Structures are given as C-alpha cells and as structure tokens.
Amino acid sequence: GDIFGTGLWRSTAPTSEDFLRKLFRIRGETYQIDILDASRERDFPAKRRLSILTGDIFLLVFSVDDRSSFEEVCALRTEILAAKSKLTKSAVPEQCAQPQVPLLVCANKVDLVESERQISTADVLQALGDDCAYFETSAKDSTNLEKVFETLAKRGGLPTETGPSQHRKVSLRSYQAMRTGRVAGRGSEAPGRDDPCGALYPLARRPSFSTDLRQVIGPRTTRKPGKALEKCQIQ
C-alpha cells in the first residue's frame, strides 16, 4: 500500500502500530512524511501522549457500525487538542489561544446500509461541533478518500501533490538518482525533474522514544510560512 494513499484504508479490521515513511520530490523541493498508525497506544498513555506531542497532522478514524470506536475518537480528539494547547502555551495568559491543530475525523464504512449504522452524521456533528473537519469515507469503494488526503495536505502545510493520485510512484533508487542528478538507465521509471514523484522508504523505523522526548523538550522554532517541511508526522 501507499504510505499516503489507499493502502492505509484497504483493511477494515483494527490494526496494530505501524510506521511508514515516504519521500517526495515536488517542484524542486524534497519532503519526508512519516505516518504512525498508533491504534494500540490506547493501552500505553505515556507513549500515546508522546506521539501526540511530536505529531504534526492527525487523522482519526472510526467505524459507523462501532459506537465504541466513535467514543474513542471523541476522547482522543479532546486529548490531542489539550496536549497541543499546553505545548504551545504562552507565559502570558492573555496570549494563550486555542492551537490550530491539523486534525481530521473520518467515518469509515459508509457503504453499509443504514440499518447497520450505529453512528449517524447528526451524532457526529453534535459531539464534535460544526467546526470539526469531518468526512464520511469508505475503504471498500474509496468514497471521499481523495478529498481527505487533499484536506490533510492543505491543513498540514504540504503540497497537494502528496495526495495518492497527484504524483508518480517510483522506486527509492529512481528517486535518489533524480535527486542527485544522475541520468537514469534506459527504461527507467524516473520522471522528469519537474514531475512530482514519491518513493516509499523500505524498512523505515520509527524514531526512538528518547528522540521523540528530546524533540518535545528541546527548543521549538516557528516554521516560516511557505517553507518546505523537512519532516511531517501524521498520526
């Protein structure tokens, strides 16, 4: 599956923690997107909180036929907003504002018949409010998946070309050859230098907890608008 595409949605069964990394070359800039599927971190509060503090973009998914998954998403959304608020808190109380966290909530399995749904759209809007970015999706027929990834990219300050259908998938070898300016061999899959492309980084490992901890307690700098991200983590 694609790190930033439908591969994340093919299985409708609960998943354990997984970590994926994808590298992009878009309009001459390089991007690295790390995706952490942390569905089992519910049993490890400290670990989950660290993942929240180091995450840049959050995608929360529940199944419309599983009320407990919706309740968990609501609780997790509250936890994320609270954690990010404390992280960005100013020493001057009047300067403290609600953080603008790039966060989307998705209802999966909307292809089910109405009688099988336990959560209605009205339930979601009542619980999360009208200001929450909410999408109804289906892993089975790909309903709204493109729109979800487009919105994730825009809210996270990423090019929309990171969306699954907006760039060419290449091997890591072709990606590296293009970056270094080497001429690819005959029949190569490497795109032109101006064509957006992405390569899955094989055997990528999640950064250690000590690395995450240093990132949280170390100096934090404000990212300049329009500057390409060196790394973006999606939880």
CSV table of C-alpha atoms in Angstrom, one decimal:
chain,number,residue,atom,x,y,z
A,1,GLY,CA,0.0,0.0,0.0
A,2,ASP,CA,0.9,3.6,-0.4
A,3,ILE,CA,2.1,5.5,2.6
A,4,PHE,CA,-0.1,8.4,1.8
A,5,GLY,CA,-2.8,6.7,0.0
A,6,THR,CA,-5.4,4.0,-0.1
A,7,GLY,CA,-3.1,1.4,1.3
A,8,LEU,CA,-3.9,2.8,4.7
A,9,TRP,CA,-7.6,2.0,4.1
A,10,ARG,CA,-7.6,-1.4,2.5
A,11,SER,CA,-8.1,-3.3,5.7
A,12,THR,CA,-11.2,-2.6,7.7
A,13,ALA,CA,-10.0,-4.7,10.6
A,14,PRO,CA,-8.3,-3.0,13.7
A,15,THR,CA,-4.6,-2.5,13.1
A,16,SER,CA,-1.6,-2.6,15.4
A,17,GLU,CA,1.0,0.1,15.5
A,18,ASP,CA,2.7,0.5,12.1
A,19,PHE,CA,5.2,3.1,10.8
A,20,LEU,CA,5.7,4.1,7.2
A,21,ARG,CA,7.8,6.7,5.5
A,22,LYS,CA,7.5,8.3,2.1
A,23,LEU,CA,9.8,10.7,0.3
A,24,PHE,CA,8.6,13.2,-2.2
A,25,ARG,CA,10.1,15.5,-4.8
A,26,ILE,CA,7.7,18.3,-5.7
A,27,ARG,CA,8.6,21.5,-7.6
A,28,GLY,CA,12.2,21.1,-6.8
A,29,GLU,CA,11.6,20.7,-3.0
A,30,THR,CA,12.0,17.5,-1.0
A,31,TYR,CA,9.6,16.3,1.6
A,32,GLN,CA,9.5,13.4,4.1
A,33,ILE,CA,6.2,12.2,5.5
A,34,ASP,CA,6.2,9.8,8.4
A,35,ILE,CA,2.9,8.0,9.2
A,36,LEU,CA,2.3,6.3,12.5
A,37,ASP,CA,-0.7,4.1,12.9
A,38,ALA,CA,-1.0,4.1,16.7
A,39,SER,CA,-4.3,2.3,17.2
A,40,ARG,CA,-2.9,0.2,20.0
A,41,GLU,CA,-1.4,3.0,22.0
A,42,ARG,CA,-4.6,3.3,23.9
A,43,ASP,CA,-3.1,0.9,26.4
A,44,PHE,CA,0.0,3.0,26.9
A,45,PRO,CA,-1.0,6.6,27.9
A,46,ALA,CA,2.6,7.9,28.2
A,47,LYS,CA,3.5,6.5,24.8
A,48,ARG,CA,0.4,7.9,23.3
A,49,ARG,CA,0.9,11.3,24.7
A,50,LEU,CA,4.5,11.4,23.4
A,51,SER,CA,3.2,10.5,19.9
A,52,ILE,CA,0.6,13.3,20.2
A,53,LEU,CA,3.2,15.9,21.2
A,54,THR,CA,5.6,15.0,18.3
A,55,GLY,CA,2.8,14.7,15.7
A,56,ASP,CA,2.1,17.4,13.1
A,57,ILE,CA,-1.1,16.1,11.5
A,58,PHE,CA,-3.8,13.9,12.9
A,59,LEU,CA,-6.3,11.6,11.2
A,60,LEU,CA,-8.8,10.0,13.5
A,61,VAL,CA,-11.0,7.2,12.0
A,62,PHE,CA,-14.0,5.4,13.5
A,63,SER,CA,-16.4,2.8,12.0
A,64,VAL,CA,-20.0,3.8,11.6
A,65,ASP,CA,-21.0,0.3,12.8
A,66,ASP,CA,-19.0,0.5,16.0
A,67,ARG,CA,-20.1,3.1,18.6
A,68,SER,CA,-17.1,2.4,20.9
A,69,SER,CA,-14.7,3.4,18.1
A,70,PHE,CA,-16.5,6.7,17.8
A,71,GLU,CA,-16.4,7.4,21.5
A,72,GLU,CA,-12.7,6.7,21.5
A,73,VAL,CA,-12.1,9.1,18.6
A,74,CYS,CA,-14.0,11.8,20.5
A,75,ALA,CA,-11.9,11.3,23.6
A,76,LEU,CA,-8.7,11.2,21.6
A,77,ARG,CA,-9.5,14.4,19.8
A,78,THR,CA,-10.0,16.1,23.2
A,79,GLU,CA,-6.7,14.7,24.4
A,80,ILE,CA,-4.9,15.9,21.3
A,81,LEU,CA,-6.2,19.5,21.5
A,82,ALA,CA,-5.4,19.7,25.2
A,83,ALA,CA,-1.9,18.4,24.8
A,84,LYS,CA,-1.1,20.7,21.9
A,85,SER,CA,-2.6,23.6,23.8
A,86,LYS,CA,-0.2,23.0,26.7
A,87,LEU,CA,2.7,22.6,24.4
A,88,THR,CA,2.2,26.0,22.8
A,89,LYS,CA,1.1,27.8,26.0
A,90,SER,CA,2.5,31.3,26.4
A,91,ALA,CA,3.9,32.5,29.7
A,92,VAL,CA,1.4,35.4,29.3
A,93,PRO,CA,-2.1,34.0,29.9
A,94,GLU,CA,-3.9,36.5,27.6
A,95,GLN,CA,-1.6,35.4,24.8
A,96,CYS,CA,-2.8,31.8,25.0
A,97,ALA,CA,-5.0,30.8,22.2
A,98,GLN,CA,-6.6,27.6,21.0
A,99,PRO,CA,-3.9,25.9,18.8
A,100,GLN,CA,-4.7,25.4,15.2
A,101,VAL,CA,-4.1,21.6,15.1
A,102,PRO,CA,-4.4,20.0,11.6
A,103,LEU,CA,-6.9,17.3,12.6
A,104,LEU,CA,-9.5,15.4,10.6
A,105,VAL,CA,-12.1,13.0,11.7
A,106,CYS,CA,-13.3,10.3,9.3
A,107,ALA,CA,-16.2,7.9,9.5
A,108,ASN,CA,-15.4,4.7,7.7
A,109,LYS,CA,-17.7,2.0,6.2
A,110,VAL,CA,-20.3,4.5,5.0
A,111,ASP,CA,-21.0,1.9,2.2
A,112,LEU,CA,-23.0,-0.1,4.8
A,113,VAL,CA,-26.8,0.0,4.7
A,114,GLU,CA,-28.5,2.5,7.1
A,115,SER,CA,-29.8,-0.3,9.3
A,116,GLU,CA,-26.2,-1.4,10.1
A,117,ARG,CA,-25.0,2.1,11.2
A,118,GLN,CA,-24.7,2.8,14.9
A,119,ILE,CA,-23.5,6.4,14.4
A,120,SER,CA,-25.3,9.0,12.3
A,121,THR,CA,-24.0,12.2,10.8
A,122,ALA,CA,-26.1,14.1,13.3
A,123,ASP,CA,-24.4,12.2,16.2
A,124,VAL,CA,-21.0,13.3,14.9
A,125,LEU,CA,-21.9,16.9,14.4
A,126,GLN,CA,-23.5,17.1,17.8
A,127,ALA,CA,-20.4,15.5,19.5
A,128,LEU,CA,-17.7,17.3,17.6
A,129,GLY,CA,-19.3,20.6,16.5
A,130,ASP,CA,-19.6,22.2,13.1
A,131,ASP,CA,-16.0,23.5,13.2
A,132,CYS,CA,-14.5,20.0,13.1
A,133,ALA,CA,-13.2,18.8,9.8
A,134,TYR,CA,-15.3,15.7,9.2
A,135,PHE,CA,-15.5,13.3,6.2
A,136,GLU,CA,-17.6,10.2,5.6
A,137,THR,CA,-15.5,7.6,3.8
A,138,SER,CA,-15.4,4.0,2.6
A,139,ALA,CA,-12.3,1.8,2.3
A,140,LYS,CA,-14.4,-0.5,0.1
A,141,ASP,CA,-15.4,1.9,-2.6
A,142,SER,CA,-12.9,4.8,-1.9
A,143,THR,CA,-15.6,7.3,-1.2
A,144,ASN,CA,-14.1,10.7,-0.3
A,145,LEU,CA,-10.5,9.3,0.2
A,146,GLU,CA,-9.0,11.8,-2.3
A,147,LYS,CA,-10.8,14.7,-0.6
A,148,VAL,CA,-9.4,13.5,2.8
A,149,PHE,CA,-5.8,13.5,1.6
A,150,GLU,CA,-6.2,16.8,-0.1
A,151,THR,CA,-7.5,18.4,3.1
A,152,LEU,CA,-4.8,16.8,5.2
A,153,ALA,CA,-2.2,18.2,2.9
A,154,LYS,CA,-3.6,21.7,2.9
A,155,ARG,CA,-4.1,21.9,6.7
A,156,GLY,CA,-0.7,20.5,7.3
A,157,GLY,CA,1.1,22.9,5.0
A,158,LEU,CA,2.0,20.2,2.5
A,159,PRO,CA,1.7,20.4,-1.3
A,160,THR,CA,-1.5,18.8,-2.6
A,161,GLU,CA,0.8,16.7,-4.9
A,162,THR,CA,1.4,14.4,-1.9
A,163,GLY,CA,-2.1,13.0,-2.5
A,164,PRO,CA,-2.2,9.4,-3.7
A,165,SER,CA,-3.2,10.3,-7.3
A,166,GLN,CA,-1.3,13.5,-7.6
A,167,HIS,CA,2.3,12.2,-8.0
A,168,ARG,CA,4.1,9.3,-9.8
A,169,LYS,CA,5.2,6.4,-7.6
A,170,VAL,CA,8.8,5.5,-8.2
A,171,SER,CA,11.4,3.2,-6.6
A,172,LEU,CA,13.7,4.6,-4.0
A,173,ARG,CA,16.6,4.0,-6.4
A,174,SER,CA,15.0,6.1,-9.1
A,175,TYR,CA,14.1,8.8,-6.6
A,176,GLN,CA,17.7,9.0,-5.3
A,177,ALA,CA,19.0,9.1,-8.9
A,178,MET,CA,16.7,12.0,-9.7
A,179,ARG,CA,17.7,14.0,-6.6
A,180,THR,CA,21.4,13.6,-7.2
A,181,GLY,CA,21.0,14.5,-10.9
A,182,ARG,CA,22.3,11.1,-12.2
A,183,VAL,CA,21.0,10.0,-15.5
A,184,ALA,CA,18.7,7.0,-15.2
A,185,GLY,CA,19.2,4.0,-17.4
A,186,ARG,CA,17.1,3.1,-20.4
A,187,GLY,CA,13.6,2.1,-19.5
A,188,SER,CA,13.9,3.8,-16.1
A,189,GLU,CA,10.7,4.8,-14.3
A,190,ALA,CA,12.2,8.1,-13.1
A,191,PRO,CA,10.0,11.1,-14.0
A,192,GLY,CA,11.2,14.4,-15.3
A,193,ARG,CA,12.8,16.8,-12.9
A,194,ASP,CA,9.6,18.9,-12.7
A,195,ASP,CA,7.2,16.0,-12.3
A,196,PRO,CA,6.0,15.3,-8.7
A,197,CYS,CA,7.0,11.9,-7.5
A,198,GLY,CA,7.1,9.9,-4.4
A,199,ALA,CA,9.0,6.8,-3.2
A,200,LEU,CA,8.3,4.5,-0.3
A,201,TYR,CA,11.3,4.2,2.1
A,202,PRO,CA,11.6,0.5,2.8
A,203,LEU,CA,12.2,-0.9,6.3
A,204,ALA,CA,11.8,2.6,7.9
A,205,ARG,CA,11.9,2.5,11.6
A,206,ARG,CA,10.0,4.8,14.0
A,207,PRO,CA,12.3,7.3,15.8
A,208,SER,CA,13.2,6.1,19.3
A,209,PHE,CA,11.3,7.4,22.3
A,210,SER,CA,14.4,9.2,23.5
A,211,THR,CA,14.5,11.0,20.2
A,212,ASP,CA,10.8,12.0,20.5
A,213,LEU,CA,11.4,13.1,24.0
A,214,ARG,CA,14.3,15.4,23.0
A,215,GLN,CA,12.1,16.8,20.3
A,216,VAL,CA,9.4,17.7,22.8
A,217,ILE,CA,11.6,19.2,25.5
A,218,GLY,CA,14.2,20.8,23.1
A,219,PRO,CA,13.9,24.3,21.7
A,220,ARG,CA,11.0,24.7,19.3
A,221,THR,CA,11.2,27.1,16.4
A,222,THR,CA,8.4,28.6,14.4
A,223,ARG,CA,8.1,27.3,10.9
A,224,LYS,CA,8.1,30.1,8.3
A,225,PRO,CA,5.0,30.1,6.0
A,226,GLY,CA,5.6,28.5,2.7
A,227,LYS,CA,8.8,26.8,3.7
A,228,ALA,CA,9.1,23.1,2.7
A,229,LEU,CA,8.9,20.7,5.6
A,230,GLU,CA,11.9,18.6,6.3
A,231,LYS,CA,9.7,16.0,8.1
A,232,CYS,CA,6.0,15.8,8.7
A,233,GLN,CA,4.5,13.2,11.0
A,234,ILE,CA,0.9,12.0,10.6
A,235,GLN,CA,-0.7,10.2,13.5
